[in-house]
Amino acid sequence: MRIGFDAKRAAQNATGLGNYSRFVIGSLLDLAPGNDYLLYVPSPSKNRFIGALPPAARMVSPRGVWRACPSLWRVMGMSADLRRDGIDLFHGLSNELPSGITGVRGMRSIVTIHDLIFLRYPSYYKAIDRRIYDRKFRRACIDSDRIIAVSECTKRDIMSYYGIDGAKIDVVYQGCDPAFALDVPADVKAAVARRYGLPQQYILYVGSIEERKNLMLLVEAAAMARTRCPVVAVGRRTPYADQVVSWAERHGMAGRLMMLHGVPSADLPAIYRMASLFVYPSRFEGFGIPLLEALNAGVPVIGATGSCLEEAGGESSLYVSPDDPAALAEAIDTVLGDGAMRGMMIARGRDHAARFTRERLLGDLLKTYEKVLNT
């Protein structure tokens, strides 16, 4: 079977959609090597993250006049190359498909929809971005032969907002880098702790520091909690971070809040493993990979209610309203103050994380591929 992928995100994005794309492609290359895999990359000079994948896949880039308009090629010109290359199955890994894909005779298509947050929380997005996303995502859901949703929550949103029959949608969960489940040597942890000046104990947050991710709730809760544990927030900085820092300075939390930006992925497993607790207070997510990373690393987890985080964190984790700092403060004190409960959360959390191995998720993905090719 010859399978093609929209590999722009795999090539260019360090996190999020890039991690998902590389997880899917890398898993297929490692565990299902009998197929022919083609990665369609609009800008061959912007492929710094492709090196993380096994070399067996072949990259395809714009030819002729399309070289001058690689972004337009991805939208309008790619379908002709899919036809030329004899692709049996095309997988749009990041919410969209190229136009004209329904006209490629003999080829089937799948799109992965990660979330429809721009419809649920439009205030977090510019109006022009919302219109572009809505047009692309809606068209991809209609044009594809099958849809993959990364959570039951996302599946419900696709059905609700776009009126898509649930029978067309398969939930195939995301996984995380196996490195988070591996032991980190003591000397490596010590070196990482020195590099960033990490405290001996800390509550960890990992994710973009933006309004939707709701770091403010954690800082407010940490200020209220009896256990005076510092907070370490790792992620891309946005203007929202200034609001969080300002609040911390006004409420005596400045000395207990550390923000780290530009942390390489190689350092993250050690940062997770040295944390006392992981808190992810995001208002809404498509899945919530950071919870899975924490569980694999053996860290108890507190998430927020209201989206899909219970799917990622499982029954052993705790969940509070994203608008209730007092409830989060109480949950923090409960976990950090009860060693037996913390140990139970770690053990059961690892059991839950074991459901998201590459082998299991790849099996679910291949079942979707088979459904598409056999109908």
Tab-separated table of C-alpha atoms in Angstrom:
chain	number	residue	atom	x	y	z
A	1	MET	CA	0.000	0.000	0.000
A	2	ARG	CA	1.228	3.481	-0.861
A	3	ILE	CA	0.296	6.011	1.825
A	4	GLY	CA	0.742	9.767	1.558
A	5	PHE	CA	0.792	12.305	4.393
A	6	ASP	CA	0.471	16.051	4.610
A	7	ALA	CA	3.773	16.361	6.459
A	8	LYS	CA	4.078	20.138	6.822
A	9	ARG	CA	3.578	20.015	10.590
A	10	ALA	CA	5.866	17.003	10.971
A	11	ALA	CA	8.610	19.000	9.259
A	12	GLN	CA	8.087	22.432	10.780
A	13	ASN	CA	6.306	22.251	14.161
A	14	ALA	CA	8.249	21.454	17.326
A	15	THR	CA	5.196	20.625	19.455
A	16	GLY	CA	1.453	19.974	19.170
A	17	LEU	CA	0.493	19.031	15.620
A	18	GLY	CA	4.147	18.362	14.822
A	19	ASN	CA	4.492	15.837	17.634
A	20	TYR	CA	1.278	14.091	16.585
A	21	SER	CA	2.362	13.929	12.936
A	22	ARG	CA	5.772	12.516	13.804
A	23	PHE	CA	4.207	10.041	16.244
A	24	VAL	CA	1.902	8.653	13.542
A	25	ILE	CA	4.484	8.575	10.762
A	26	GLY	CA	7.270	7.265	12.984
A	27	SER	CA	5.060	4.508	14.422
A	28	LEU	CA	4.071	3.342	10.949
A	29	LEU	CA	7.674	3.379	9.721
A	30	ASP	CA	8.883	1.383	12.730
A	31	LEU	CA	6.002	-1.051	13.227
A	32	ALA	CA	4.404	-1.364	9.770
A	33	PRO	CA	7.373	-1.065	7.403
A	34	GLY	CA	5.795	-3.065	4.595
A	35	ASN	CA	4.066	-0.017	3.081
A	36	ASP	CA	5.459	2.762	0.925
A	37	TYR	CA	5.256	6.109	2.765
A	38	LEU	CA	5.446	9.489	1.045
A	39	LEU	CA	5.691	12.726	3.024
A	40	TYR	CA	4.387	15.792	1.216
A	41	VAL	CA	6.384	18.769	2.487
A	42	PRO	CA	5.732	22.238	1.001
A	43	SER	CA	9.121	23.770	1.876
A	44	PRO	CA	12.065	21.321	1.769
A	45	SER	CA	14.318	23.942	3.380
A	46	LYS	CA	12.022	24.052	6.431
A	47	ASN	CA	12.257	20.453	7.535
A	48	ARG	CA	14.336	20.660	10.704
A	49	PHE	CA	12.162	18.128	12.563
A	50	ILE	CA	11.955	15.487	9.819
A	51	GLY	CA	15.304	14.197	11.036
A	52	ALA	CA	13.542	12.730	14.061
A	53	LEU	CA	11.835	10.209	11.773
A	54	PRO	CA	13.311	6.990	10.366
A	55	PRO	CA	14.833	7.551	6.900
A	56	ALA	CA	12.583	5.065	5.079
A	57	ALA	CA	9.936	7.629	4.088
A	58	ARG	CA	10.320	9.622	0.859
A	59	MET	CA	9.780	13.367	0.869
A	60	VAL	CA	7.837	15.019	-1.960
A	61	SER	CA	8.009	18.782	-2.498
A	62	PRO	CA	6.504	21.230	-5.021
A	63	ARG	CA	7.766	21.088	-8.590
A	64	GLY	CA	7.826	23.605	-11.411
A	65	VAL	CA	5.907	26.828	-10.846
A	66	TRP	CA	4.612	25.543	-7.506
A	67	ARG	CA	8.087	26.012	-6.009
A	68	ALA	CA	7.415	29.732	-5.905
A	69	CYS	CA	4.123	29.205	-4.018
A	70	PRO	CA	4.635	26.260	-1.626
A	71	SER	CA	1.719	27.229	0.642
A	72	LEU	CA	-0.613	27.411	-2.341
A	73	TRP	CA	0.706	24.064	-3.594
A	74	ARG	CA	-0.269	22.461	-0.294
A	75	VAL	CA	-3.836	23.676	-0.754
A	76	MET	CA	-4.344	23.528	-4.520
A	77	GLY	CA	-1.467	21.723	-6.200
A	78	MET	CA	-0.833	18.672	-4.060
A	79	SER	CA	-3.754	16.626	-5.421
A	80	ALA	CA	-2.128	16.429	-8.858
A	81	ASP	CA	1.035	15.006	-7.281
A	82	LEU	CA	-1.006	12.472	-5.307
A	83	ARG	CA	-2.533	11.301	-8.585
A	84	ARG	CA	0.878	11.158	-10.269
A	85	ASP	CA	2.406	9.199	-7.369
A	86	GLY	CA	-0.371	6.585	-7.310
A	87	ILE	CA	-1.274	7.137	-3.662
A	88	ASP	CA	-3.738	4.549	-2.340
A	89	LEU	CA	-4.515	6.362	0.907
A	90	PHE	CA	-3.888	9.981	1.911
A	91	HIS	CA	-3.930	11.031	5.556
A	92	GLY	CA	-4.316	14.711	6.431
A	93	LEU	CA	-2.705	14.753	9.856
A	94	SER	CA	-3.594	18.305	10.874
A	95	ASN	CA	-7.275	19.104	10.354
A	96	GLU	CA	-7.266	19.692	6.590
A	97	LEU	CA	-7.085	18.108	3.154
A	98	PRO	CA	-5.933	19.603	-0.171
A	99	SER	CA	-8.642	20.824	-2.497
A	100	GLY	CA	-9.499	18.518	-5.388
A	101	ILE	CA	-8.723	15.420	-3.372
A	102	THR	CA	-12.119	13.877	-4.143
A	103	GLY	CA	-11.177	13.912	-7.829
A	104	VAL	CA	-8.122	11.671	-7.393
A	105	ARG	CA	-9.480	8.420	-8.813
A	106	GLY	CA	-8.767	5.271	-6.825
A	107	MET	CA	-7.446	7.114	-3.773
A	108	ARG	CA	-9.100	7.141	-0.359
A	109	SER	CA	-8.600	9.845	2.265
A	110	ILE	CA	-8.642	10.326	6.033
A	111	VAL	CA	-8.378	13.522	8.053
A	112	THR	CA	-7.458	13.826	11.726
A	113	ILE	CA	-9.420	16.517	13.548
A	114	HIS	CA	-7.721	17.534	16.767
A	115	ASP	CA	-10.224	20.008	18.188
A	116	LEU	CA	-12.797	22.653	17.323
A	117	ILE	CA	-11.792	25.043	20.099
A	118	PHE	CA	-12.091	28.023	17.754
A	119	LEU	CA	-15.834	27.317	17.610
A	120	ARG	CA	-16.282	26.633	21.321
A	121	TYR	CA	-14.150	29.580	22.475
A	122	PRO	CA	-14.112	32.073	19.581
A	123	SER	CA	-12.798	34.897	21.779
A	124	TYR	CA	-9.376	33.216	21.862
A	125	TYR	CA	-8.982	33.556	18.068
A	126	LYS	CA	-8.909	36.345	15.510
A	127	ALA	CA	-12.023	36.554	13.336
A	128	ILE	CA	-10.077	35.893	10.113
A	129	ASP	CA	-8.442	32.811	11.648
A	130	ARG	CA	-11.804	31.453	12.773
A	131	ARG	CA	-13.209	31.796	9.257
A	132	ILE	CA	-10.189	30.110	7.675
A	133	TYR	CA	-10.179	27.248	10.177
A	134	ASP	CA	-13.919	26.708	9.879
A	135	ARG	CA	-13.780	26.550	6.096
A	136	LYS	CA	-10.806	24.155	6.033
A	137	PHE	CA	-11.981	21.862	8.821
A	138	ARG	CA	-15.584	21.657	7.625
A	139	ARG	CA	-14.531	20.920	4.034
A	140	ALA	CA	-12.069	18.250	5.186
A	141	CYS	CA	-14.777	16.520	7.245
A	142	ILE	CA	-17.092	16.495	4.243
A	143	ASP	CA	-14.522	15.476	1.614
A	144	SER	CA	-12.739	12.745	3.588
A	145	ASP	CA	-13.793	9.124	3.388
A	146	ARG	CA	-13.271	8.799	7.126
A	147	ILE	CA	-12.453	11.053	10.070
A	148	ILE	CA	-10.161	10.386	13.013
A	149	ALA	CA	-10.963	12.309	16.207
A	150	VAL	CA	-8.267	12.364	18.882
A	151	SER	CA	-10.835	12.051	21.696
A	152	GLU	CA	-14.479	11.289	22.318
A	153	CYS	CA	-14.865	14.970	23.178
A	154	THR	CA	-13.608	16.004	19.733
A	155	LYS	CA	-15.872	13.434	18.087
A	156	ARG	CA	-18.895	14.924	19.840
A	157	ASP	CA	-17.898	18.402	18.674
A	158	ILE	CA	-17.523	17.272	15.044
A	159	MET	CA	-20.985	15.764	15.164
A	160	SER	CA	-22.490	18.800	16.904
A	161	TYR	CA	-20.893	21.671	14.977
A	162	TYR	CA	-20.638	20.074	11.519
A	163	GLY	CA	-23.535	17.620	11.561
A	164	ILE	CA	-21.298	14.681	10.639
A	165	ASP	CA	-22.682	11.182	11.204
A	166	GLY	CA	-20.827	9.571	14.098
A	167	ALA	CA	-20.500	6.365	12.055
A	168	LYS	CA	-17.947	8.184	9.882
A	169	ILE	CA	-15.725	9.076	12.847
A	170	ASP	CA	-13.239	6.842	14.673
A	171	VAL	CA	-11.616	7.884	17.940
A	172	VAL	CA	-7.906	7.098	17.799
A	173	TYR	CA	-6.102	8.537	20.778
A	174	GLN	CA	-2.782	10.297	20.703
A	175	GLY	CA	0.322	8.977	22.378
A	176	CYS	CA	3.453	10.589	23.705
A	177	ASP	CA	7.162	10.077	23.279
A	178	PRO	CA	8.231	6.766	24.907
A	179	ALA	CA	11.077	8.694	26.560
A	180	PHE	CA	8.689	9.880	29.285
A	181	ALA	CA	8.206	6.315	30.504
A	182	LEU	CA	11.947	5.606	30.764
A	183	ASP	CA	14.006	6.068	33.913
A	184	VAL	CA	16.191	9.173	33.930
A	185	PRO	CA	19.646	8.668	35.499
A	186	ALA	CA	20.298	10.627	38.686
A	187	ASP	CA	23.211	12.535	37.150
A	188	VAL	CA	21.025	13.670	34.237
A	189	LYS	CA	18.322	14.890	36.607
A	190	ALA	CA	20.910	16.727	38.674
A	191	ALA	CA	22.361	18.401	35.586
A	192	VAL	CA	18.896	19.506	34.408
A	193	ALA	CA	18.053	20.818	37.884
A	194	ARG	CA	21.232	22.906	37.924
A	195	ARG	CA	20.709	24.167	34.387
A	196	TYR	CA	17.316	25.667	35.199
A	197	GLY	CA	17.764	26.332	38.903
A	198	LEU	CA	14.864	24.054	39.808
A	199	PRO	CA	13.699	23.872	43.443
A	200	GLN	CA	13.826	20.551	45.318
A	201	GLN	CA	10.033	20.227	45.201
A	202	TYR	CA	7.677	21.862	42.720
A	203	ILE	CA	4.299	21.715	41.040
A	204	LEU	CA	4.791	21.419	37.296
A	205	TYR	CA	2.809	22.868	34.406
A	206	VAL	CA	3.779	22.203	30.774
A	207	GLY	CA	2.036	23.933	27.876
A	208	SER	CA	1.859	27.250	26.068
A	209	ILE	CA	1.418	30.057	28.569
A	210	GLU	CA	-1.736	31.464	27.012
A	211	GLU	CA	-5.154	32.410	28.359
A	212	ARG	CA	-6.972	29.228	27.330
A	213	LYS	CA	-4.430	27.071	29.162
A	214	ASN	CA	-5.396	28.905	32.361
A	215	LEU	CA	-2.088	28.978	34.260
A	216	MET	CA	-3.527	31.782	36.402
A	217	LEU	CA	-5.787	29.258	38.155
A	218	LEU	CA	-2.771	27.256	39.273
A	219	VAL	CA	-0.898	30.318	40.536
A	220	GLU	CA	-3.963	31.516	42.469
A	221	ALA	CA	-4.467	28.043	43.940
A	222	ALA	CA	-0.803	27.716	44.914
A	223	ALA	CA	-1.074	31.027	46.776
A	224	MET	CA	-4.082	29.675	48.718
A	225	ALA	CA	-2.725	26.178	49.410
A	226	ARG	CA	-1.319	25.276	52.829
A	227	THR	CA	1.583	23.451	51.206
A	228	ARG	CA	3.818	26.280	50.013
A	229	CYS	CA	5.132	24.399	47.006
A	230	PRO	CA	6.675	26.463	44.153
A	231	VAL	CA	5.214	26.366	40.651
A	232	VAL	CA	7.373	25.699	37.583
A	233	ALA	CA	5.678	26.542	34.274
A	234	VAL	CA	7.333	25.314	31.066
A	235	GLY	CA	6.084	26.572	27.731
A	236	ARG	CA	5.905	29.169	24.990
A	237	ARG	CA	5.468	32.668	26.339
A	238	THR	CA	2.566	34.869	25.185
A	239	PRO	CA	1.353	38.259	26.484
A	240	TYR	CA	-0.881	36.340	28.924
A	241	ALA	CA	2.265	35.363	30.832
A	242	ASP	CA	2.712	39.011	31.848
A	243	GLN	CA	-0.736	38.953	33.463
A	244	VAL	CA	0.201	35.863	35.455
A	245	VAL	CA	3.520	37.357	36.578
A	246	SER	CA	1.819	40.623	37.550
A	247	TRP	CA	-0.751	38.759	39.680
A	248	ALA	CA	2.003	36.724	41.328
A	249	GLU	CA	3.943	39.877	42.216
A	250	ARG	CA	0.876	41.516	43.776
A	251	HIS	CA	-0.037	38.460	45.844
A	252	GLY	CA	3.301	37.322	47.214
A	253	MET	CA	3.818	34.506	44.696
A	254	ALA	CA	6.687	36.005	42.704
A	255	GLY	CA	9.281	34.025	44.631
A	256	ARG	CA	7.369	30.782	44.113
A	257	LEU	CA	6.700	31.069	40.370
A	258	MET	CA	9.298	30.076	37.785
A	259	MET	CA	8.630	30.280	34.034
A	260	LEU	CA	10.882	28.418	31.613
A	261	HIS	CA	10.704	29.107	27.872
A	262	GLY	CA	12.470	27.405	24.985
A	263	VAL	CA	13.186	24.212	26.935
A	264	PRO	CA	14.411	21.478	24.557
A	265	SER	CA	12.297	18.346	24.476
A	266	ALA	CA	15.289	16.257	25.606
A	267	ASP	CA	15.167	17.951	29.031
A	268	LEU	CA	11.440	17.455	29.615
A	269	PRO	CA	11.478	13.848	30.919
A	270	ALA	CA	13.844	14.859	33.726
A	271	ILE	CA	11.797	17.966	34.557
A	272	TYR	CA	8.657	15.841	34.789
A	273	ARG	CA	10.267	13.133	36.918
A	274	MET	CA	11.577	15.614	39.511
A	275	ALA	CA	8.130	17.230	39.958
A	276	SER	CA	6.011	16.510	43.031
A	277	LEU	CA	2.743	17.080	41.187
A	278	PHE	CA	1.572	17.956	37.676
A	279	VAL	CA	-1.344	20.366	37.233
A	280	TYR	CA	-2.987	21.107	33.886
A	281	PRO	CA	-5.842	23.625	34.402
A	282	SER	CA	-6.657	24.190	30.707
A	283	ARG	CA	-10.217	25.255	29.934
A	284	PHE	CA	-10.380	23.118	26.824
A	285	GLU	CA	-8.177	20.668	24.929
A	286	GLY	CA	-8.547	18.244	22.065
A	287	PHE	CA	-6.785	15.546	24.088
A	288	GLY	CA	-4.150	16.697	26.611
A	289	ILE	CA	-0.841	14.975	25.920
A	290	PRO	CA	0.979	16.663	28.861
A	291	LEU	CA	-1.187	14.654	31.279
A	292	LEU	CA	-0.103	11.467	29.550
A	293	GLU	CA	3.543	12.552	29.709
A	294	ALA	CA	3.217	13.151	33.458
A	295	LEU	CA	1.544	9.790	34.103
A	296	ASN	CA	4.257	7.990	32.145
A	297	ALA	CA	6.887	9.828	34.184
A	298	GLY	CA	5.309	8.687	37.451
A	299	VAL	CA	3.850	12.026	38.561
A	300	PRO	CA	0.344	12.421	40.057
A	301	VAL	CA	-1.962	14.596	37.961
A	302	ILE	CA	-4.662	17.193	38.571
A	303	GLY	CA	-6.593	18.387	35.503
A	304	ALA	CA	-9.568	20.597	34.771
A	305	THR	CA	-13.103	19.504	33.999
A	306	GLY	CA	-15.029	20.574	30.930
A	307	SER	CA	-13.284	18.966	27.959
A	308	CYS	CA	-11.378	15.755	27.337
A	309	LEU	CA	-8.772	15.778	30.091
A	310	GLU	CA	-10.483	12.926	31.952
A	311	GLU	CA	-9.853	10.780	28.868
A	312	ALA	CA	-6.136	11.557	28.938
A	313	GLY	CA	-5.665	11.499	32.706
A	314	GLY	CA	-7.894	8.561	33.594
A	315	GLU	CA	-9.838	7.783	36.749
A	316	SER	CA	-6.851	7.905	39.100
A	317	SER	CA	-6.223	11.626	38.477
A	318	LEU	CA	-8.148	14.451	40.141
A	319	TYR	CA	-10.181	17.093	38.304
A	320	VAL	CA	-11.491	20.497	39.369
A	321	SER	CA	-13.447	23.292	37.731
A	322	PRO	CA	-11.230	25.633	35.667
A	323	ASP	CA	-12.866	28.534	37.556
A	324	ASP	CA	-12.391	27.337	41.139
A	325	PRO	CA	-8.946	28.120	42.633
A	326	ALA	CA	-10.101	27.085	46.124
A	327	ALA	CA	-10.991	23.593	44.871
A	328	LEU	CA	-7.633	23.312	43.145
A	329	ALA	CA	-5.828	24.483	46.294
A	330	GLU	CA	-7.625	21.790	48.294
A	331	ALA	CA	-6.728	19.144	45.698
A	332	ILE	CA	-3.071	20.227	45.774
A	333	ASP	CA	-2.964	19.976	49.570
A	334	THR	CA	-4.677	16.575	49.452
A	335	VAL	CA	-2.198	15.054	47.008
A	336	LEU	CA	0.952	16.578	48.492
A	337	GLY	CA	-0.139	15.870	52.062
A	338	ASP	CA	-1.177	12.231	51.660
A	339	GLY	CA	1.713	9.954	50.724
A	340	ALA	CA	-0.464	6.860	50.364
A	341	MET	CA	-2.874	8.625	48.028
A	342	ARG	CA	0.003	10.052	45.995
A	343	GLY	CA	1.512	6.583	45.619
A	344	MET	CA	-1.830	5.160	44.515
A	345	MET	CA	-2.264	7.921	41.929
A	346	ILE	CA	1.208	7.244	40.538
A	347	ALA	CA	0.707	3.469	40.279
A	348	ARG	CA	-2.775	3.647	38.764
A	349	GLY	CA	-1.720	6.512	36.535
A	350	ARG	CA	1.005	4.379	35.009
A	351	ASP	CA	-1.532	1.614	34.424
A	352	HIS	CA	-3.783	4.080	32.618
A	353	ALA	CA	-0.881	5.421	30.545
A	354	ALA	CA	-0.080	1.858	29.436
A	355	ARG	CA	-3.273	1.950	27.362
A	356	PHE	CA	-1.639	4.522	25.088
A	357	THR	CA	1.378	2.577	23.839
A	358	ARG	CA	2.501	3.019	20.247
A	359	GLU	CA	1.591	-0.572	19.444
A	360	ARG	CA	-1.969	-0.239	20.719
A	361	LEU	CA	-2.611	3.135	19.101
A	362	LEU	CA	-1.076	1.996	15.830
A	363	GLY	CA	-3.415	-1.005	15.860
A	364	ASP	CA	-6.386	1.351	16.201
A	365	LEU	CA	-5.047	3.536	13.393
A	366	LEU	CA	-4.559	0.584	11.058
A	367	LYS	CA	-8.132	-0.558	11.727
A	368	THR	CA	-9.316	2.826	10.461
A	369	TYR	CA	-7.086	2.509	7.395
A	370	GLU	CA	-8.577	-0.923	6.698
A	371	LYS	CA	-12.136	0.380	7.037
A	372	VAL	CA	-11.433	3.075	4.457
A	373	LEU	CA	-9.710	0.794	1.991
A	374	ASN	CA	-12.313	-1.969	2.265
A	375	THR	CA	-15.391	0.196	1.637
